[in-house]
Amino acid sequence: MTAPALPTTGREWHLLSRPVGWPKPEDFALVETEVPAPAEGQVLVRNAYLSVDPYMRGRMSAAKSYVAPFELGKVMQGGAVGEVVASNADGISPGDHVLHFFGWREYAVVDAKNAVKVDPEAAPLSAYLGVLGMTGLTAYAGLLRTASFKEGDSVFVSGAAGAVGSQVGQLAKLKGASRVIGSAGSDEKVRLLLDEYGFDAAFNYKSGPVSEQLRAAAPDGVDVYFDNVGGDHLEAAIGSLNRDGRIAVCGMISVYNNTEPAPGPRNLARLIQTRGRIEGFLVGDHYDLQPRFVQEVGPWVRSGELKYRETVVEGIENNLEAFLGVLRGDNTGKMIVKL
């Protein structure tokens, strides 16, 4: 029986120009390119699911950051999971499924050392891009390590219906939070937080001033704020922070497309009264927690105690629209592109 022919071409997204403000379709191009055979120590992967995430907006700019910007005229990158169709490396065989970082394309040639085998029997493949992947570890590390969460804390999460925020709130509940409050951008998402994810209180930040809604939802203040949004949410959280409160800054999606510097919180002096702490973090600094994270969270996912949602967009031709949807807040849970 002859082996199936390997692909010779595949489609991939290139960055043509650096967006100013909101990214525009003309900043990108979907192109067809040759797919090389894997060299020594490499595998060829047919991507099944691609991840689109807010941090990718930063990589589209040339500004110095914690990670190199995408190169103009070249394929972009992102989390992806797929099936190995050819292998020139020990330990990985055709038919295996791997997680890697060469998304935004149909086929990827990956160094085996940068591919992590995953088990599609243990969890759906797409889960390794979200609840059991980078977004899940982000929630885990930010809440438990950066924010030093402890049983009995009151926790406020912004962007709470997103992939990271929804997991933060549920982890806090599972670990004994006294109260979990979330903000989201629609009444439908608010109901999801309350009815499915078990938040104690939630509000639509578009329905009124965030500071007023947070005070009503957390009359006794908050001990931990997990920030995905920045702006008025960060200012409101500082205003409601209890003594020795902690703020973990994961993202500030409200300012990513600003062309002028965003004004900072006007009430930072309150941190003196509360002895509060604000600390930013990057998930890449916390991969030492990955084994513990999977060991602890995996069973909660399998048992259904920790719930998750995915917004799935079909087709690589819609990869860019899916990314823009994340910036607009169109997604509930993790935004995934299915190829």
CSV table of C-alpha atoms in Angstrom, one decimal:
chain,number,residue,atom,x,y,z
A,1,MET,CA,0.0,0.0,0.0
A,2,THR,CA,1.5,3.3,-1.0
A,3,ALA,CA,1.7,6.2,1.4
A,4,PRO,CA,-0.6,9.2,0.7
A,5,ALA,CA,1.1,11.9,-1.4
A,6,LEU,CA,2.4,14.8,0.7
A,7,PRO,CA,1.1,18.3,0.1
A,8,THR,CA,3.2,20.5,-2.1
A,9,THR,CA,1.4,23.8,-1.5
A,10,GLY,CA,-0.6,25.4,1.3
A,11,ARG,CA,-2.1,28.7,2.2
A,12,GLU,CA,-0.8,31.1,4.8
A,13,TRP,CA,-1.4,34.6,6.1
A,14,HIS,CA,1.3,37.3,5.6
A,15,LEU,CA,1.6,40.7,7.2
A,16,LEU,CA,2.0,43.3,4.4
A,17,SER,CA,2.0,46.5,6.4
A,18,ARG,CA,2.0,47.5,10.1
A,19,PRO,CA,-1.5,48.5,11.1
A,20,VAL,CA,-2.2,52.0,12.5
A,21,GLY,CA,-5.1,51.9,14.9
A,22,TRP,CA,-7.5,49.1,13.9
A,23,PRO,CA,-6.0,46.5,11.6
A,24,LYS,CA,-7.4,46.7,8.0
A,25,PRO,CA,-7.8,43.8,5.5
A,26,GLU,CA,-5.3,45.5,3.2
A,27,ASP,CA,-2.6,45.1,5.9
A,28,PHE,CA,-2.7,41.3,5.2
A,29,ALA,CA,-2.7,38.8,2.4
A,30,LEU,CA,-3.6,35.1,2.2
A,31,VAL,CA,-1.0,33.5,-0.1
A,32,GLU,CA,-0.3,30.1,-1.5
A,33,THR,CA,3.3,28.9,-1.0
A,34,GLU,CA,5.3,25.7,-1.4
A,35,VAL,CA,5.3,23.2,1.5
A,36,PRO,CA,8.8,21.8,1.9
A,37,ALA,CA,9.5,18.3,3.1
A,38,PRO,CA,10.7,18.1,6.7
A,39,ALA,CA,14.5,18.1,7.2
A,40,GLU,CA,16.4,16.1,9.8
A,41,GLY,CA,14.8,16.6,13.2
A,42,GLN,CA,11.6,18.1,11.8
A,43,VAL,CA,8.0,17.1,11.3
A,44,LEU,CA,5.3,18.2,8.8
A,45,VAL,CA,2.0,19.1,10.4
A,46,ARG,CA,-1.4,19.5,8.8
A,47,ASN,CA,-2.9,22.1,11.1
A,48,ALA,CA,-6.4,21.3,12.4
A,49,TYR,CA,-7.1,24.3,14.7
A,50,LEU,CA,-5.5,27.7,14.9
A,51,SER,CA,-5.5,30.1,17.8
A,52,VAL,CA,-6.1,33.9,17.5
A,53,ASP,CA,-5.3,36.0,20.5
A,54,PRO,CA,-5.2,39.7,21.5
A,55,TYR,CA,-1.4,39.7,22.1
A,56,MET,CA,-1.0,39.2,18.3
A,57,ARG,CA,-2.0,42.8,17.8
A,58,GLY,CA,1.2,43.9,19.6
A,59,ARG,CA,3.3,41.7,17.3
A,60,MET,CA,1.9,43.5,14.3
A,61,SER,CA,3.6,46.8,15.4
A,62,ALA,CA,7.3,47.5,15.2
A,63,ALA,CA,7.5,48.8,18.7
A,64,LYS,CA,10.0,47.1,21.0
A,65,SER,CA,8.1,44.6,23.2
A,66,TYR,CA,8.6,41.3,25.0
A,67,VAL,CA,8.5,39.3,21.8
A,68,ALA,CA,9.8,40.1,18.3
A,69,PRO,CA,7.3,41.7,15.9
A,70,PHE,CA,6.0,39.8,12.9
A,71,GLU,CA,8.1,40.4,9.8
A,72,LEU,CA,6.6,42.2,6.9
A,73,GLY,CA,6.0,40.0,3.8
A,74,LYS,CA,6.3,36.8,5.9
A,75,VAL,CA,3.9,34.4,7.5
A,76,MET,CA,2.6,35.2,11.0
A,77,GLN,CA,2.7,32.9,14.0
A,78,GLY,CA,0.4,31.6,16.6
A,79,GLY,CA,-0.7,28.6,18.5
A,80,ALA,CA,-1.8,25.6,16.5
A,81,VAL,CA,-2.6,21.9,16.9
A,82,GLY,CA,-2.7,19.3,14.1
A,83,GLU,CA,-1.8,15.9,12.8
A,84,VAL,CA,1.7,14.9,11.8
A,85,VAL,CA,1.7,13.8,8.1
A,86,ALA,CA,5.4,13.3,7.7
A,87,SER,CA,8.3,12.9,10.2
A,88,ASN,CA,12.0,13.0,10.0
A,89,ALA,CA,12.5,13.0,13.8
A,90,ASP,CA,12.7,10.4,16.5
A,91,GLY,CA,9.8,10.1,18.9
A,92,ILE,CA,7.1,11.6,16.6
A,93,SER,CA,5.4,9.6,14.0
A,94,PRO,CA,2.8,10.3,11.2
A,95,GLY,CA,-0.6,10.1,12.8
A,96,ASP,CA,0.6,11.7,16.1
A,97,HIS,CA,-1.1,15.0,17.1
A,98,VAL,CA,1.1,17.9,18.2
A,99,LEU,CA,0.8,21.4,19.6
A,100,HIS,CA,3.2,24.0,18.2
A,101,PHE,CA,3.5,27.7,17.5
A,102,PHE,CA,3.3,27.9,13.7
A,103,GLY,CA,-0.3,28.9,13.1
A,104,TRP,CA,-1.8,31.2,10.5
A,105,ARG,CA,-1.1,28.5,7.9
A,106,GLU,CA,-2.5,25.2,6.7
A,107,TYR,CA,0.7,23.2,6.8
A,108,ALA,CA,3.7,23.8,9.1
A,109,VAL,CA,7.2,22.3,9.1
A,110,VAL,CA,8.2,22.3,12.8
A,111,ASP,CA,11.4,21.3,14.6
A,112,ALA,CA,10.5,18.3,16.7
A,113,LYS,CA,11.9,20.0,19.8
A,114,ASN,CA,9.3,22.7,19.4
A,115,ALA,CA,6.3,20.3,19.0
A,116,VAL,CA,4.5,18.9,22.0
A,117,LYS,CA,2.5,15.7,21.6
A,118,VAL,CA,-1.1,15.9,22.8
A,119,ASP,CA,-3.7,13.2,23.2
A,120,PRO,CA,-7.0,13.7,21.3
A,121,GLU,CA,-8.6,10.9,23.5
A,122,ALA,CA,-7.9,12.8,26.7
A,123,ALA,CA,-9.5,16.1,25.5
A,124,PRO,CA,-10.7,17.6,22.2
A,125,LEU,CA,-7.8,18.9,20.1
A,126,SER,CA,-9.0,22.5,20.3
A,127,ALA,CA,-8.9,22.4,24.1
A,128,TYR,CA,-5.1,22.3,23.9
A,129,LEU,CA,-5.2,25.9,22.5
A,130,GLY,CA,-7.5,27.1,25.2
A,131,VAL,CA,-8.6,25.6,28.5
A,132,LEU,CA,-5.6,23.2,28.7
A,133,GLY,CA,-3.3,25.4,26.7
A,134,MET,CA,-1.7,28.8,26.9
A,135,THR,CA,-4.9,30.6,27.9
A,136,GLY,CA,-5.6,28.2,30.7
A,137,LEU,CA,-2.1,28.4,32.1
A,138,THR,CA,-2.3,32.2,31.8
A,139,ALA,CA,-5.4,32.1,34.1
A,140,TYR,CA,-3.7,29.7,36.5
A,141,ALA,CA,-0.4,31.5,36.8
A,142,GLY,CA,-1.9,35.0,37.0
A,143,LEU,CA,-4.4,34.1,39.7
A,144,LEU,CA,-2.3,31.8,41.9
A,145,ARG,CA,1.2,33.1,41.5
A,146,THR,CA,1.0,36.8,40.4
A,147,ALA,CA,-2.1,37.7,42.4
A,148,SER,CA,-1.2,35.3,45.2
A,149,PHE,CA,-4.8,34.2,45.5
A,150,LYS,CA,-5.8,32.6,48.8
A,151,GLU,CA,-9.0,30.9,50.0
A,152,GLY,CA,-11.6,33.5,51.1
A,153,ASP,CA,-10.5,36.2,48.7
A,154,SER,CA,-13.0,38.3,46.8
A,155,VAL,CA,-12.0,38.3,43.1
A,156,PHE,CA,-13.0,40.7,40.3
A,157,VAL,CA,-12.2,39.7,36.7
A,158,SER,CA,-12.6,41.9,33.6
A,159,GLY,CA,-13.1,40.4,30.2
A,160,ALA,CA,-14.7,37.6,32.2
A,161,ALA,CA,-16.5,35.8,29.4
A,162,GLY,CA,-13.2,35.5,27.4
A,163,ALA,CA,-11.0,32.4,27.3
A,164,VAL,CA,-8.7,33.6,30.2
A,165,GLY,CA,-11.3,35.5,32.3
A,166,SER,CA,-13.8,32.7,32.4
A,167,GLN,CA,-11.2,30.3,33.6
A,168,VAL,CA,-9.9,32.7,36.2
A,169,GLY,CA,-13.4,33.1,37.8
A,170,GLN,CA,-14.0,29.4,37.9
A,171,LEU,CA,-10.6,28.6,39.3
A,172,ALA,CA,-11.2,31.1,42.0
A,173,LYS,CA,-14.5,29.5,42.9
A,174,LEU,CA,-13.1,26.0,42.9
A,175,LYS,CA,-10.3,27.2,45.2
A,176,GLY,CA,-12.6,28.8,47.7
A,177,ALA,CA,-13.1,32.4,46.8
A,178,SER,CA,-15.6,34.2,49.0
A,179,ARG,CA,-17.0,36.1,46.0
A,180,VAL,CA,-16.3,36.3,42.3
A,181,ILE,CA,-17.4,39.2,40.2
A,182,GLY,CA,-17.0,39.5,36.4
A,183,SER,CA,-17.6,42.2,33.8
A,184,ALA,CA,-18.5,41.5,30.2
A,185,GLY,CA,-19.7,43.4,27.2
A,186,SER,CA,-23.2,42.1,26.7
A,187,ASP,CA,-26.2,41.0,28.7
A,188,GLU,CA,-25.9,37.6,27.1
A,189,LYS,CA,-22.4,37.2,28.4
A,190,VAL,CA,-23.4,38.4,31.8
A,191,ARG,CA,-26.0,35.6,32.0
A,192,LEU,CA,-23.4,33.1,30.9
A,193,LEU,CA,-21.1,34.2,33.8
A,194,LEU,CA,-23.9,33.8,36.3
A,195,ASP,CA,-25.7,30.7,35.0
A,196,GLU,CA,-22.9,28.6,33.5
A,197,TYR,CA,-19.6,29.7,35.1
A,198,GLY,CA,-20.9,30.2,38.6
A,199,PHE,CA,-19.9,33.8,39.2
A,200,ASP,CA,-21.6,35.4,42.2
A,201,ALA,CA,-22.1,38.7,40.4
A,202,ALA,CA,-21.6,40.1,37.0
A,203,PHE,CA,-22.4,43.3,35.0
A,204,ASN,CA,-22.4,44.7,31.5
A,205,TYR,CA,-19.7,47.4,31.5
A,206,LYS,CA,-21.6,49.1,28.7
A,207,SER,CA,-24.6,49.6,30.9
A,208,GLY,CA,-23.1,52.3,33.2
A,209,PRO,CA,-19.9,53.5,34.9
A,210,VAL,CA,-17.7,50.5,35.8
A,211,SER,CA,-16.8,52.0,39.2
A,212,GLU,CA,-20.5,52.3,40.2
A,213,GLN,CA,-21.4,48.8,39.0
A,214,LEU,CA,-18.4,47.3,40.7
A,215,ARG,CA,-19.2,48.9,44.0
A,216,ALA,CA,-22.8,47.5,43.8
A,217,ALA,CA,-21.5,44.0,42.9
A,218,ALA,CA,-18.8,44.0,45.5
A,219,PRO,CA,-20.0,46.2,48.4
A,220,ASP,CA,-17.2,44.8,50.6
A,221,GLY,CA,-14.5,45.5,48.1
A,222,VAL,CA,-12.2,43.1,46.2
A,223,ASP,CA,-9.0,41.4,47.3
A,224,VAL,CA,-7.8,40.4,43.8
A,225,TYR,CA,-8.4,42.0,40.5
A,226,PHE,CA,-7.4,40.1,37.3
A,227,ASP,CA,-7.1,42.7,34.6
A,228,ASN,CA,-7.7,41.8,30.9
A,229,VAL,CA,-9.0,45.3,29.9
A,230,GLY,CA,-7.2,48.2,31.6
A,231,GLY,CA,-8.7,51.7,31.3
A,232,ASP,CA,-11.8,52.4,33.4
A,233,HIS,CA,-11.8,48.8,34.7
A,234,LEU,CA,-8.4,49.2,36.3
A,235,GLU,CA,-9.3,52.6,37.8
A,236,ALA,CA,-12.5,51.0,39.2
A,237,ALA,CA,-10.7,48.1,40.7
A,238,ILE,CA,-8.2,50.4,42.4
A,239,GLY,CA,-11.1,52.3,43.9
A,240,SER,CA,-12.7,49.1,45.3
A,241,LEU,CA,-9.4,47.4,46.4
A,242,ASN,CA,-9.3,46.2,50.0
A,243,ARG,CA,-6.3,46.4,52.3
A,244,ASP,CA,-3.3,44.4,50.9
A,245,GLY,CA,-5.2,43.9,47.6
A,246,ARG,CA,-3.4,42.5,44.6
A,247,ILE,CA,-3.9,43.3,40.9
A,248,ALA,CA,-2.5,41.0,38.2
A,249,VAL,CA,-2.3,42.8,34.8
A,250,CYS,CA,-2.7,40.2,32.1
A,251,GLY,CA,-3.8,42.4,29.2
A,252,MET,CA,-5.3,45.8,28.4
A,253,ILE,CA,-7.4,45.1,25.3
A,254,SER,CA,-9.2,48.4,25.6
A,255,VAL,CA,-6.0,50.3,24.5
A,256,TYR,CA,-4.4,48.0,22.0
A,257,ASN,CA,-5.6,50.0,19.0
A,258,ASN,CA,-5.2,53.4,20.4
A,259,THR,CA,-3.1,55.8,18.4
A,260,GLU,CA,-2.5,58.1,21.4
A,261,PRO,CA,-1.3,57.1,24.8
A,262,ALA,CA,-4.2,56.1,27.1
A,263,PRO,CA,-4.6,58.1,30.3
A,264,GLY,CA,-3.5,56.2,33.4
A,265,PRO,CA,-5.8,55.5,36.4
A,266,ARG,CA,-6.4,58.8,38.3
A,267,ASN,CA,-6.5,57.1,41.7
A,268,LEU,CA,-3.1,55.4,42.0
A,269,ALA,CA,-2.6,57.2,45.3
A,270,ARG,CA,-5.2,54.9,46.8
A,271,LEU,CA,-2.6,52.1,46.6
A,272,ILE,CA,-0.8,53.8,49.5
A,273,GLN,CA,-3.9,53.6,51.7
A,274,THR,CA,-4.6,50.0,50.8
A,275,ARG,CA,-0.9,48.8,50.6
A,276,GLY,CA,-2.1,47.4,47.3
A,277,ARG,CA,0.1,45.9,44.6
A,278,ILE,CA,-0.1,45.9,40.8
A,279,GLU,CA,2.0,43.4,38.9
A,280,GLY,CA,2.1,42.6,35.2
A,281,PHE,CA,2.9,39.1,34.0
A,282,LEU,CA,3.6,37.0,30.9
A,283,VAL,CA,2.6,33.4,30.7
A,284,GLY,CA,6.0,32.6,29.1
A,285,ASP,CA,7.7,33.2,32.5
A,286,HIS,CA,5.5,30.6,34.2
A,287,TYR,CA,5.9,27.4,32.1
A,288,ASP,CA,7.4,25.7,35.1
A,289,LEU,CA,3.8,25.6,36.4
A,290,GLN,CA,2.6,23.6,33.3
A,291,PRO,CA,2.8,20.1,34.8
A,292,ARG,CA,1.0,21.2,38.0
A,293,PHE,CA,-1.6,23.1,36.0
A,294,VAL,CA,-2.5,20.1,33.8
A,295,GLN,CA,-2.5,17.7,36.7
A,296,GLU,CA,-4.8,19.9,38.7
A,297,VAL,CA,-7.1,21.4,36.0
A,298,GLY,CA,-7.3,18.4,33.6
A,299,PRO,CA,-9.6,16.4,36.0
A,300,TRP,CA,-11.8,19.4,36.5
A,301,VAL,CA,-12.2,19.8,32.7
A,302,ARG,CA,-13.0,16.1,32.2
A,303,SER,CA,-15.5,16.0,35.1
A,304,GLY,CA,-17.3,19.1,33.9
A,305,GLU,CA,-16.5,21.1,37.1
A,306,LEU,CA,-14.6,23.6,35.0
A,307,LYS,CA,-16.6,24.6,32.0
A,308,TYR,CA,-15.4,26.3,28.9
A,309,ARG,CA,-16.8,27.7,25.7
A,310,GLU,CA,-15.2,28.1,22.3
A,311,THR,CA,-16.2,30.3,19.4
A,312,VAL,CA,-15.2,28.4,16.3
A,313,VAL,CA,-14.7,30.1,12.9
A,314,GLU,CA,-14.3,27.7,9.9
A,315,GLY,CA,-11.7,28.1,7.2
A,316,ILE,CA,-8.2,29.6,7.0
A,317,GLU,CA,-9.7,32.3,4.7
A,318,ASN,CA,-11.6,33.6,7.7
A,319,ASN,CA,-8.5,33.6,10.0
A,320,LEU,CA,-8.1,37.4,9.8
A,321,GLU,CA,-11.8,38.0,10.5
A,322,ALA,CA,-11.6,35.7,13.5
A,323,PHE,CA,-8.7,37.7,14.9
A,324,LEU,CA,-10.5,41.0,14.4
A,325,GLY,CA,-13.5,39.5,16.1
A,326,VAL,CA,-11.3,38.9,19.2
A,327,LEU,CA,-10.4,42.6,19.3
A,328,ARG,CA,-14.1,43.5,19.0
A,329,GLY,CA,-15.1,41.1,21.7
A,330,ASP,CA,-17.2,38.9,19.4
A,331,ASN,CA,-16.0,35.7,21.0
A,332,THR,CA,-17.4,33.9,24.0
A,333,GLY,CA,-14.5,31.9,25.4
A,334,LYS,CA,-11.6,30.9,23.2
A,335,MET,CA,-11.6,32.0,19.6
A,336,ILE,CA,-10.6,29.1,17.4
A,337,VAL,CA,-10.2,28.7,13.7
A,338,LYS,CA,-11.0,25.2,12.4
A,339,LEU,CA,-9.3,24.2,9.2
